[in-house]
Amino acid sequence: MKKLISIAILLVSVNCVYAQTINDYLITNDISDYKMITKGGPSGNILAGADHFGLDHKDISYGISYVNDETKMWIDVQVTQHAGSESDKWLLHEVERDFRTYYGLPDDSFVARQINGNTIIGLSVAGWTYRWVSGNKVIQIQYHDSQMTKPEPLEVVRAYLAKHPSTLTAMTSADLRTEENKTKWIKDEMERRLWLCDRWFLALQTGKAKEKTVYRNAVDSMQVFLDYREKYYGISAKSEKQVLWEYLQANNGTGIKDKLQKYKSWWSGNRDKAISVQ
């Protein structure tokens, strides 16, 4: 009987935590003229597109949708809480990844805005994607409007800013395009790519990932590093990428790791050198 009571208490507790978690992250009611049309629940991680490393922690992600019947506008909201690990240091960097070109330069439609005293960033392409960070949470609000004629759903943005105030440093779109900002982001991405390789090899060492997965992801990040090095430091990437591909095909983890150490050594001696970001 005691065991049955304990199980019942546990189930009630889990359900309460789940309900509380949903409400901690999402607004589960209508917002002005925007009607809630899904209950809200687990969703994809906003940071996945940035090659976010998640094997050493578990992020919490929830999503919900609203619709404005008058404008026929559908709004998608996602809130992801980073669980807290060494990769916290890359959170702000990864939030911008989708708004920059492959080589780290701000997309023409990438903007920074001030709303109710909060800084948010966004991309205006056939609609809007708004993003900001609140502590270790990432909030994204997105809608599609191919003609860009519908009013922005600022009621929804303001409601979520009230729930999750932005902790982004005050900045403007011009700030994103300064030489200093572009240089920092580019060098941080090169640093992060080498860091990602180390994390993947650690995952192999601790048994959290298999060899082929680790080698493939490590080589992918090293290729990005080499592309950046070629563009901003003038060192050809072709032969190095060919060798990495051959190592990957041969499942040569020793060769891949040796290359990583070589790139880390080069980076240590060259990261502070000036680069041209024009």
PDB file of N, CA and C in Angstrom, residues 126-159:
ATOM      1  N   ALA A 126      10.254  38.141 -45.574  1.00  0.00           N
ATOM      2  CA  ALA A 126       8.920  37.546 -45.769  1.00  0.00           C
ATOM      3  C   ALA A 126       8.238  37.302 -44.429  1.00  0.00           C
ATOM      4  N   GLY A 127       8.295  38.307 -43.581  1.00  0.00           N
ATOM      5  CA  GLY A 127       7.765  38.195 -42.227  1.00  0.00           C
ATOM      6  C   GLY A 127       8.844  38.627 -41.246  1.00  0.00           C
ATOM      7  N   TRP A 128       8.725  38.194 -40.008  1.00  0.00           N
ATOM      8  CA  TRP A 128       9.731  38.546 -39.012  1.00  0.00           C
ATOM      9  C   TRP A 128      10.097  37.333 -38.170  1.00  0.00           C
ATOM     10  N   THR A 129      11.352  37.253 -37.812  1.00  0.00           N
ATOM     11  CA  THR A 129      11.814  36.349 -36.760  1.00  0.00           C
ATOM     12  C   THR A 129      12.435  37.230 -35.696  1.00  0.00           C
ATOM     13  N   TYR A 130      11.832  37.254 -34.508  1.00  0.00           N
ATOM     14  CA  TYR A 130      12.348  38.042 -33.384  1.00  0.00           C
ATOM     15  C   TYR A 130      13.038  37.075 -32.421  1.00  0.00           C
ATOM     16  N   ARG A 131      14.157  37.499 -31.864  1.00  0.00           N
ATOM     17  CA  ARG A 131      14.862  36.669 -30.889  1.00  0.00           C
ATOM     18  C   ARG A 131      15.471  37.528 -29.794  1.00  0.00           C
ATOM     19  N   TRP A 132      15.545  36.963 -28.612  1.00  0.00           N
ATOM     20  CA  TRP A 132      16.324  37.597 -27.546  1.00  0.00           C
ATOM     21  C   TRP A 132      16.667  36.555 -26.494  1.00  0.00           C
ATOM     22  N   VAL A 133      17.560  36.946 -25.604  1.00  0.00           N
ATOM     23  CA  VAL A 133      17.985  36.091 -24.505  1.00  0.00           C
ATOM     24  C   VAL A 133      17.500  36.697 -23.205  1.00  0.00           C
ATOM     25  N   SER A 134      16.979  35.845 -22.350  1.00  0.00           N
ATOM     26  CA  SER A 134      16.562  36.266 -21.010  1.00  0.00           C
ATOM     27  C   SER A 134      17.255  35.329 -20.030  1.00  0.00           C
ATOM     28  N   GLY A 135      18.366  35.787 -19.478  1.00  0.00           N
ATOM     29  CA  GLY A 135      19.173  34.890 -18.639  1.00  0.00           C
ATOM     30  C   GLY A 135      19.738  33.782 -19.501  1.00  0.00           C
ATOM     31  N   ASN A 136      19.368  32.541 -19.177  1.00  0.00           N
ATOM     32  CA  ASN A 136      19.812  31.419 -20.017  1.00  0.00           C
ATOM     33  C   ASN A 136      18.664  30.847 -20.846  1.00  0.00           C
ATOM     34  N   LYS A 137      17.641  31.662 -21.077  1.00  0.00           N
ATOM     35  CA  LYS A 137      16.536  31.278 -21.956  1.00  0.00           C
ATOM     36  C   LYS A 137      16.632  32.039 -23.281  1.00  0.00           C
ATOM     37  N   VAL A 138      16.244  31.368 -24.354  1.00  0.00           N
ATOM     38  CA  VAL A 138      16.195  31.986 -25.675  1.00  0.00           C
ATOM     39  C   VAL A 138      14.744  31.999 -26.130  1.00  0.00           C
ATOM     40  N   ILE A 139      14.261  33.189 -26.484  1.00  0.00           N
ATOM     41  CA  ILE A 139      12.872  33.344 -26.929  1.00  0.00           C
ATOM     42  C   ILE A 139      12.867  33.682 -28.417  1.00  0.00           C
ATOM     43  N   GLN A 140      12.020  32.992 -29.161  1.00  0.00           N
ATOM     44  CA  GLN A 140      11.869  33.278 -30.585  1.00  0.00           C
ATOM     45  C   GLN A 140      10.389  33.391 -30.944  1.00  0.00           C
ATOM     46  N   ILE A 141      10.037  34.456 -31.641  1.00  0.00           N
ATOM     47  CA  ILE A 141       8.678  34.672 -32.143  1.00  0.00           C
ATOM     48  C   ILE A 141       8.785  34.859 -33.645  1.00  0.00           C
ATOM     49  N   GLN A 142       7.956  34.135 -34.384  1.00  0.00           N
ATOM     50  CA  GLN A 142       8.126  34.096 -35.839  1.00  0.00           C
ATOM     51  C   GLN A 142       6.773  34.079 -36.543  1.00  0.00           C
ATOM     52  N   TYR A 143       6.707  34.788 -37.660  1.00  0.00           N
ATOM     53  CA  TYR A 143       5.507  34.711 -38.498  1.00  0.00           C
ATOM     54  C   TYR A 143       5.896  34.927 -39.948  1.00  0.00           C
ATOM     55  N   HIS A 144       5.011  34.511 -40.856  1.00  0.00           N
ATOM     56  CA  HIS A 144       5.267  34.613 -42.283  1.00  0.00           C
ATOM     57  C   HIS A 144       4.303  35.609 -42.916  1.00  0.00           C
ATOM     58  N   ASP A 145       4.853  36.507 -43.723  1.00  0.00           N
ATOM     59  CA  ASP A 145       4.045  37.479 -44.474  1.00  0.00           C
ATOM     60  C   ASP A 145       4.813  37.821 -45.743  1.00  0.00           C
ATOM     61  N   SER A 146       4.556  37.065 -46.800  1.00  0.00           N
ATOM     62  CA  SER A 146       5.350  37.193 -48.020  1.00  0.00           C
ATOM     63  C   SER A 146       5.311  38.593 -48.619  1.00  0.00           C
ATOM     64  N   GLN A 147       4.194  39.313 -48.425  1.00  0.00           N
ATOM     65  CA  GLN A 147       4.062  40.661 -48.987  1.00  0.00           C
ATOM     66  C   GLN A 147       4.489  41.754 -48.013  1.00  0.00           C
ATOM     67  N   MET A 148       4.729  41.391 -46.779  1.00  0.00           N
ATOM     68  CA  MET A 148       5.121  42.343 -45.729  1.00  0.00           C
ATOM     69  C   MET A 148       4.124  43.497 -45.618  1.00  0.00           C
ATOM     70  N   THR A 149       2.843  43.155 -45.649  1.00  0.00           N
ATOM     71  CA  THR A 149       1.795  44.182 -45.581  1.00  0.00           C
ATOM     72  C   THR A 149       0.998  44.117 -44.278  1.00  0.00           C
ATOM     73  N   LYS A 150       1.141  43.034 -43.536  1.00  0.00           N
ATOM     74  CA  LYS A 150       0.358  42.881 -42.304  1.00  0.00           C
ATOM     75  C   LYS A 150       1.073  43.551 -41.130  1.00  0.00           C
ATOM     76  N   PRO A 151       0.293  44.024 -40.168  1.00  0.00           N
ATOM     77  CA  PRO A 151       0.920  44.656 -38.995  1.00  0.00           C
ATOM     78  C   PRO A 151       1.725  43.641 -38.182  1.00  0.00           C
ATOM     79  N   GLU A 152       2.856  44.095 -37.654  1.00  0.00           N
ATOM     80  CA  GLU A 152       3.668  43.204 -36.825  1.00  0.00           C
ATOM     81  C   GLU A 152       2.886  42.812 -35.564  1.00  0.00           C
ATOM     82  N   PRO A 153       3.064  41.593 -35.091  1.00  0.00           N
ATOM     83  CA  PRO A 153       2.366  41.130 -33.877  1.00  0.00           C
ATOM     84  C   PRO A 153       3.070  41.605 -32.605  1.00  0.00           C
ATOM     85  N   LEU A 154       3.206  42.919 -32.474  1.00  0.00           N
ATOM     86  CA  LEU A 154       3.976  43.453 -31.353  1.00  0.00           C
ATOM     87  C   LEU A 154       3.313  43.202 -30.008  1.00  0.00           C
ATOM     88  N   GLU A 155       1.990  42.968 -30.022  1.00  0.00           N
ATOM     89  CA  GLU A 155       1.317  42.622 -28.762  1.00  0.00           C
ATOM     90  C   GLU A 155       1.898  41.333 -28.192  1.00  0.00           C
ATOM     91  N   VAL A 156       2.167  40.376 -29.078  1.00  0.00           N
ATOM     92  CA  VAL A 156       2.735  39.097 -28.647  1.00  0.00           C
ATOM     93  C   VAL A 156       4.179  39.287 -28.184  1.00  0.00           C
ATOM     94  N   VAL A 157       4.935  40.083 -28.936  1.00  0.00           N
ATOM     95  CA  VAL A 157       6.334  40.345 -28.563  1.00  0.00           C
ATOM     96  C   VAL A 157       6.399  41.014 -27.195  1.00  0.00           C
ATOM     97  N   ARG A 158       5.562  42.026 -26.991  1.00  0.00           N
ATOM     98  CA  ARG A 158       5.574  42.740 -25.699  1.00  0.00           C
ATOM     99  C   ARG A 158       5.151  41.829 -24.552  1.00  0.00           C
ATOM    100  N   ALA A 159       4.181  40.967 -24.805  1.00  0.00           N
ATOM    101  CA  ALA A 159       3.715  40.054 -23.749  1.00  0.00           C
ATOM    102  C   ALA A 159       4.845  39.111 -23.331  1.00  0.00           C
TER     103      ALA A 159
END
